[in-house]
Tab-separated table of C-alpha atoms in Angstrom:
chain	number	residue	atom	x	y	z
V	1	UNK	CA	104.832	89.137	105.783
V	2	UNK	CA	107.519	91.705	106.910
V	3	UNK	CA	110.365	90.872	109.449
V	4	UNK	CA	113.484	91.931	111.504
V	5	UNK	CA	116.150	89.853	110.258
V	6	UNK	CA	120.035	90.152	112.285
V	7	UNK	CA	122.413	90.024	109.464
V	8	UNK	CA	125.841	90.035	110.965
V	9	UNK	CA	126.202	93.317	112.786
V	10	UNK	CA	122.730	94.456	110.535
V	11	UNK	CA	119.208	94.089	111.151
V	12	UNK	CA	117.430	93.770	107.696
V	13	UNK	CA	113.929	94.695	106.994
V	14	UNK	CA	112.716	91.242	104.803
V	15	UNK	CA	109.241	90.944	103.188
V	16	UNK	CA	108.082	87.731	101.836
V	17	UNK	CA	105.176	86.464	99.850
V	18	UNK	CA	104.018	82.956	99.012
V	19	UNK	CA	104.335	79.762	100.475
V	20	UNK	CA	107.758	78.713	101.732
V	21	UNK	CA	107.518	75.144	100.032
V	22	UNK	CA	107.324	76.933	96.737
V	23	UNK	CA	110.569	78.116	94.921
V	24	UNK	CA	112.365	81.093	96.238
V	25	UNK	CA	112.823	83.825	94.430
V	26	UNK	CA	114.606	86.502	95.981
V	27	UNK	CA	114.520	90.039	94.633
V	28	UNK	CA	117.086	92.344	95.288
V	29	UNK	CA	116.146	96.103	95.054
V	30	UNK	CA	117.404	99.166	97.228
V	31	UNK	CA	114.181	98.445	99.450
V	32	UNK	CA	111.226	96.289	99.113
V	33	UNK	CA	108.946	98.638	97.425
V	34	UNK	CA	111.982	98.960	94.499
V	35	UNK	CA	109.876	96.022	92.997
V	36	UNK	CA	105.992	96.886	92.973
V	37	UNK	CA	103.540	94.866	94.740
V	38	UNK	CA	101.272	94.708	91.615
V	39	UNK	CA	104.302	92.895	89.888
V	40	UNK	CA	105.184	90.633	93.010
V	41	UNK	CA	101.522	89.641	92.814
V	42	UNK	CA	101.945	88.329	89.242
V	43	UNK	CA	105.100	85.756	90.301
V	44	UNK	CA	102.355	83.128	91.815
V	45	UNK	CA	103.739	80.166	92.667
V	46	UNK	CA	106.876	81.366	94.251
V	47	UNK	CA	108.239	82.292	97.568
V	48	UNK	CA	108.642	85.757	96.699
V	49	UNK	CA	111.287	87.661	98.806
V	50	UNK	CA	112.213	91.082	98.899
V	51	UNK	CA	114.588	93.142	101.798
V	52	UNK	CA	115.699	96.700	102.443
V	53	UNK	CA	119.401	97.397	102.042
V	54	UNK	CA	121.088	98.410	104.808
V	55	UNK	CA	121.001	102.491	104.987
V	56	UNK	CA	117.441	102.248	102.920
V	57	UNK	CA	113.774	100.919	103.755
V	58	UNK	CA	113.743	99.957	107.486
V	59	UNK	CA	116.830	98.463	107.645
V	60	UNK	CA	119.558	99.813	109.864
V	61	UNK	CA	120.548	102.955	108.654
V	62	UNK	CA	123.890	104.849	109.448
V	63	UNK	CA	124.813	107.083	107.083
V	64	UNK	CA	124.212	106.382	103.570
V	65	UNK	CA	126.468	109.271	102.834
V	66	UNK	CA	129.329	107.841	104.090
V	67	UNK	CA	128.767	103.973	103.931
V	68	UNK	CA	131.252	102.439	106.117
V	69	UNK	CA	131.109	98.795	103.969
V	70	UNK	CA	131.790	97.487	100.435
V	71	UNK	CA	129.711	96.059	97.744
V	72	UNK	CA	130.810	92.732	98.508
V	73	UNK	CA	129.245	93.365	102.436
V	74	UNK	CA	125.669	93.943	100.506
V	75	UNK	CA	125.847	90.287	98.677
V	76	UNK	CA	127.008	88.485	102.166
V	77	UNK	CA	124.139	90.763	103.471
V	78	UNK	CA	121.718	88.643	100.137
V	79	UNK	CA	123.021	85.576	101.676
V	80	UNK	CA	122.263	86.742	105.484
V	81	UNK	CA	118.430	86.700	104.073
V	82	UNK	CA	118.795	83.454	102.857
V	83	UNK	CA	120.323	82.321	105.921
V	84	UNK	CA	117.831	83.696	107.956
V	85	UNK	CA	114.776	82.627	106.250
V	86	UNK	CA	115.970	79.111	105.789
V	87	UNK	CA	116.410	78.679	102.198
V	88	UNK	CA	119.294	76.976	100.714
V	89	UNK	CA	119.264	77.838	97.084
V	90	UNK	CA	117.082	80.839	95.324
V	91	UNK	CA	116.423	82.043	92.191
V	92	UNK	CA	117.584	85.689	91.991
V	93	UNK	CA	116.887	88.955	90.454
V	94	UNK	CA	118.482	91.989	90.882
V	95	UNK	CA	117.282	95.072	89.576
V	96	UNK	CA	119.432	98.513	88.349
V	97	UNK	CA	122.528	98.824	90.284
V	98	UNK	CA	121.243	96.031	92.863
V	99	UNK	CA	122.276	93.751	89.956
V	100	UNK	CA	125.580	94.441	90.463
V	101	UNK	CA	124.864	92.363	93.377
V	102	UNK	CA	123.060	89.556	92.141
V	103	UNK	CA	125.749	89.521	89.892
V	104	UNK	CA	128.270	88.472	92.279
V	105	UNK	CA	125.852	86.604	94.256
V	106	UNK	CA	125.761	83.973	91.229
V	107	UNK	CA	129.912	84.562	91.037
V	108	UNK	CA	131.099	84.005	94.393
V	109	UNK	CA	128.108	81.651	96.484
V	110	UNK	CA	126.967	79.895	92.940
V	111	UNK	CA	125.325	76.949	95.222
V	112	UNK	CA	123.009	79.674	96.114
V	113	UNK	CA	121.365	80.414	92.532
V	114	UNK	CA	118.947	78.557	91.423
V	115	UNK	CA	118.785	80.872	88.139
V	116	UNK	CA	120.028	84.276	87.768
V	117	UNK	CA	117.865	87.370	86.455
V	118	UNK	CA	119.139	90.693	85.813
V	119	UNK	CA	116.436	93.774	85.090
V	120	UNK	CA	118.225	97.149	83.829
V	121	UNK	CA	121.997	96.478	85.086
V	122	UNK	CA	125.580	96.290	83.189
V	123	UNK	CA	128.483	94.544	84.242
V	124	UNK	CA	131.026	97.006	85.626
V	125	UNK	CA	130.225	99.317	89.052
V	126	UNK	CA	129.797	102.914	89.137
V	127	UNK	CA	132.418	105.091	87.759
V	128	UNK	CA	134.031	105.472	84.159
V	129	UNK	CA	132.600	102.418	82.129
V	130	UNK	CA	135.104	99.827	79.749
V	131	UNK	CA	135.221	101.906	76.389
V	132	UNK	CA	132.815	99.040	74.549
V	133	UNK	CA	130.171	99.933	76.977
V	134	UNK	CA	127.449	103.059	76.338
V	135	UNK	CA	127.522	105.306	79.203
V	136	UNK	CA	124.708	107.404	80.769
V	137	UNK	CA	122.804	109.295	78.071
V	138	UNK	CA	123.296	113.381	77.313
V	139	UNK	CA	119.699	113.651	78.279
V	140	UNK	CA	120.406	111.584	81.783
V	141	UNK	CA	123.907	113.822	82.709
V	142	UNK	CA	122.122	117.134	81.762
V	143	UNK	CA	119.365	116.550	84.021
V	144	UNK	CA	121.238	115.492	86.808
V	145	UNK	CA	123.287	118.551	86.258
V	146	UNK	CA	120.554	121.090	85.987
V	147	UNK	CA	117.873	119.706	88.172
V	148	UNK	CA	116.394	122.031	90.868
V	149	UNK	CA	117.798	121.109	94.183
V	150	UNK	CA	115.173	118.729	96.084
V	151	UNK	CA	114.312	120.047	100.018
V	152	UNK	CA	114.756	116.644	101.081
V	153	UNK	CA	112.683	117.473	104.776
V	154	UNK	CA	109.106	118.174	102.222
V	155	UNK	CA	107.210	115.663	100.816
V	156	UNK	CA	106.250	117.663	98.130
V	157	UNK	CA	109.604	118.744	97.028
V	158	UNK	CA	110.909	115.055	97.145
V	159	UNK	CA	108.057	113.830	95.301
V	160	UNK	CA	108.321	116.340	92.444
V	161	UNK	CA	112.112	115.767	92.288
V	162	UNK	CA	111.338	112.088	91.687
V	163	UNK	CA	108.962	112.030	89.019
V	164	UNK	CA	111.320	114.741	87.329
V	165	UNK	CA	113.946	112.298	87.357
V	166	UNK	CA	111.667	109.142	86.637
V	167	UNK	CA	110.638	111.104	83.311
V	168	UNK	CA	113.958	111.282	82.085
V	169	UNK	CA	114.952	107.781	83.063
V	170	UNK	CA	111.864	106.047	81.773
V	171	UNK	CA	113.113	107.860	77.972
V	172	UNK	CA	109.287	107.029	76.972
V	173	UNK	CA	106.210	109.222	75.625
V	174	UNK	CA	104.407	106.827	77.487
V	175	UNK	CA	105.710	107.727	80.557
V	176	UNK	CA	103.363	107.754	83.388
V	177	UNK	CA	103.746	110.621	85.932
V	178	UNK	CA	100.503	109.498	88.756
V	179	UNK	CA	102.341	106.159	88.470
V	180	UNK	CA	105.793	107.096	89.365
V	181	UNK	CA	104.161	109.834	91.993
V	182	UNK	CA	102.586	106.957	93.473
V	183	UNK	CA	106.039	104.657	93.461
V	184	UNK	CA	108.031	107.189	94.653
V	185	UNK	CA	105.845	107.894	97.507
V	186	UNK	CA	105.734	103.945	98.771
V	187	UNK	CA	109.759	103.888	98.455
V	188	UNK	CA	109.629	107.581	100.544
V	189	UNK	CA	107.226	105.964	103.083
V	190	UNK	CA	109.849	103.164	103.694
V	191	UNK	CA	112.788	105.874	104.667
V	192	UNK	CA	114.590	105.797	108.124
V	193	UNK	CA	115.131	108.976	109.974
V	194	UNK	CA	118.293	109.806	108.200
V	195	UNK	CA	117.650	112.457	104.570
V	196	UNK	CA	119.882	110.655	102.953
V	197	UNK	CA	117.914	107.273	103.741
V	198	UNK	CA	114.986	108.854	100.840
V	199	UNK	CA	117.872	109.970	98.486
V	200	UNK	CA	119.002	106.317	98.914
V	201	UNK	CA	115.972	104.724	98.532
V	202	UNK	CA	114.706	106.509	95.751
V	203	UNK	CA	118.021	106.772	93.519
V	204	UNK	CA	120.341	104.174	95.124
V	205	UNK	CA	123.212	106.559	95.893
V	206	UNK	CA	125.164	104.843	98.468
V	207	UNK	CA	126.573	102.850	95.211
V	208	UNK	CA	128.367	105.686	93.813
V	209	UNK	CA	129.954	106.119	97.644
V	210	UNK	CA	130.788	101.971	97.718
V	211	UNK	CA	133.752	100.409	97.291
V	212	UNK	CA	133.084	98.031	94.442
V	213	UNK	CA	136.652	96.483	93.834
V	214	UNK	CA	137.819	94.177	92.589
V	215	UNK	CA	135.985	94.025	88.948
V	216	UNK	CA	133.932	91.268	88.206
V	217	UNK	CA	133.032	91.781	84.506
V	218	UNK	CA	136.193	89.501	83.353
V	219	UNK	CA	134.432	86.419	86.016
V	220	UNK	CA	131.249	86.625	84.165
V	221	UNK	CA	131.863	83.424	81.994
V	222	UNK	CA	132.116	81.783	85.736
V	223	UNK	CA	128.310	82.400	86.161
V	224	UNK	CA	127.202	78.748	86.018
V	225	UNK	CA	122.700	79.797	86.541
V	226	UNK	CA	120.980	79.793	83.978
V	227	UNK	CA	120.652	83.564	83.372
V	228	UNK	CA	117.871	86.000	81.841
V	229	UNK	CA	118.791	89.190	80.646
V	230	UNK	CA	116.014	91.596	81.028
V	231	UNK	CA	116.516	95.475	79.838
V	232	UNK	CA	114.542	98.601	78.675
V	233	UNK	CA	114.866	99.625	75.217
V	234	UNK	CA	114.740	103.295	75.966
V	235	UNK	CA	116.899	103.120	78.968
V	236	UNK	CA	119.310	106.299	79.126
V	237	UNK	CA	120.627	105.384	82.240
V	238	UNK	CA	122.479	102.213	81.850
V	239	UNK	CA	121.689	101.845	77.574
V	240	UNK	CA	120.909	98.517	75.979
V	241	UNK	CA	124.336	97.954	75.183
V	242	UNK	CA	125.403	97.094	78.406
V	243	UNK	CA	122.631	94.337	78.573
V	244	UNK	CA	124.339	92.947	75.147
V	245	UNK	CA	127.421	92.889	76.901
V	246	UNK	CA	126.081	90.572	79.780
V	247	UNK	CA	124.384	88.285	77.599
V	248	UNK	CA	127.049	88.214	75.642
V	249	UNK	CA	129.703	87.153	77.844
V	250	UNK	CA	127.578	84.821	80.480
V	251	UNK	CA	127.123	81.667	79.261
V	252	UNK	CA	123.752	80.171	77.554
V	253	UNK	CA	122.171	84.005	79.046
V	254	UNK	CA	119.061	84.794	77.158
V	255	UNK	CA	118.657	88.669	76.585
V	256	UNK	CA	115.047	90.048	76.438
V	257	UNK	CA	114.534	93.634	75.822
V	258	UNK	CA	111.465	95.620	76.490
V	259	UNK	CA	110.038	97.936	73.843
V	260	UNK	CA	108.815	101.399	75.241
V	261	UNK	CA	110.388	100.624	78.961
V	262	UNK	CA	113.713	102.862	80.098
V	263	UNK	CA	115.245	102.471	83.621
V	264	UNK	CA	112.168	101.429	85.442
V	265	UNK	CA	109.455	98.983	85.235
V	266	UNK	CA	106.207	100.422	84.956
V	267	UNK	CA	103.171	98.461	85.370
V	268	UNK	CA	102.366	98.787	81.575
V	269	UNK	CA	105.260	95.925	81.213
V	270	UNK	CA	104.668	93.927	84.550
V	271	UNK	CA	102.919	91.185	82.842
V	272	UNK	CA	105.608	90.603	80.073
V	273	UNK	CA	108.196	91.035	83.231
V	274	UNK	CA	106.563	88.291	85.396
V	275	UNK	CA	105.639	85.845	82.601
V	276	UNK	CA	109.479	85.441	81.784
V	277	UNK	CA	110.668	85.367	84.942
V	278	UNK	CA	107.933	83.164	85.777
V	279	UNK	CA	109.502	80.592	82.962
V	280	UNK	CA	112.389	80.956	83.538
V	281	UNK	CA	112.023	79.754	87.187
V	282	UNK	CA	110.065	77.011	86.290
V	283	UNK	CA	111.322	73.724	87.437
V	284	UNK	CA	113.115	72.348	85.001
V	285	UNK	CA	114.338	68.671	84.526
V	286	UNK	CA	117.819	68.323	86.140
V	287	UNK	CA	118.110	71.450	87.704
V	288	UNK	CA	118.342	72.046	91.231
V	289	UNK	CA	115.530	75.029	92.539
């Protein structure tokens, strides 16, 4: 079911599956279609909730350009779902940069995480990373530096652009080009008005434009959820290391790597995604959620 929520001075485009009286599990992507339906459809027995962003999806766009808000207005924005939908405490997932905001979702409104899972993400924002961190691979910067330019008004163009860029970021042979032609296009069918609403959508831009201050990497022993690390093994964009580095330094975190998966989750891992989120959401005896 798809709704209008009024977040603040944002509407919010929400989708949820399940039954409400099951536990919520709320995953944060740049839109809704950032986390496939064939996965959602796997995470039975849970109230599975996904939103657009604003300036992505069918959420109240501006300019995503020029966002005139901070990466700490996106997690009060996480909370505005909650909020709107009712539901005091969630389990939470954030996936690629959109962990940076389940990140400090569990930091700064912990009475609001159930358990904490974070798919392809590392522990610093956008920008130079801390010199114990791998950065973006060669094979990641050269494409982005020699890739033809994308007419962002034709389908065609946009869609070719994206499975270009999918190919390098999955870093697998067993990369699937109909698949990622097919995600690309439900992400592109979600897009406001706006061009740079697509570029958003499909490559979560606005969080190189955000102001991410202060850091949050030295708060991570805070996190008090119960935490599962989830990360591709071939990922060029944000490399394993960084994943490591989270479980690492947030207390009792389990890290889980996924052989043959890069910066994306492709349906050839959804079952081995969903069955460990799936237990590690499980009630569990003492735990709240």
């Amino acid at each position: 079911m798809e709704k209008l929520l009024q977040a603040g001075d944002v509407e919010l485009c929400v989708d949820t599956v399940g039954s409400p009286t099951d536990p919520a599990l709320l995953l944060i992507g740049t839109t809704v279609a950032a986390w496939d339906d064939e996965l959602v459809e796997r995470l039975t027995g849970r109230f599975v909730i996904r939103y657009d962003q604003r300036d992505a999806g069918r959420s109240t766009t501006v300019d995503p350009d020029s966002p005139g808000y901070t990466l700490r207005d996106l997690v009060t924005d996480a909370v505005g779902v909650l909020d709107g939908l009712g539901v005091a405490r969630a389990h939470v997932a954030g996936l690629g940069t959109s962990g940076f905001i389940a990140q400090l979702l569990a930091l700064d409104h912990p009475s609001r995480v159930a358990s904490l899972v974070l798919v392809g993400t590392r522990p610093v924002a956008p920008g130079p990373v801390d010199d114990d961190l791998p950065e973006h691979s060669p094979a990641i910067m050269a494409h982005f530096g020699s890739a033809p330019a994308v007419d962002w008004a034709d389908r065609t163009s946009v869609l070719d652009g994206a499975v270009a860029t999918a190919r390098v970021l999955s870093g697998s042979p067993r990369f699937d080009a109909a698949e990622a032609r097919a995600h690309a296009a439900r992400v592109l069918d979600r897009s406001g008005p706006h061009p740079a609403s697509a570029r958003n959508g499909l490559m979560s831009t606005v969080f190189s434009q955000l102001d991410c201050t202060p850091r949050w990497r030295e708060r991570l022993p805070e996190i008090t959820a119960p935490t599962l690390v989830l990360h591709g093994a071939t990922d060029p964009f944000f490399p394993v290391g960084n994943a490591e580095a989270l479980a690492r330094e947030i207390p009792g975190a389990t890290l889980e790597v996924l052989d043959g998966v890069g910066a994306e989750l492709p349906r050839r891992a959804h079952a081995e995604v969903a069955a460990a989120m799936l237990a590690h959401t499980a009630p569990q005896p003492g735990r709240a959620g």
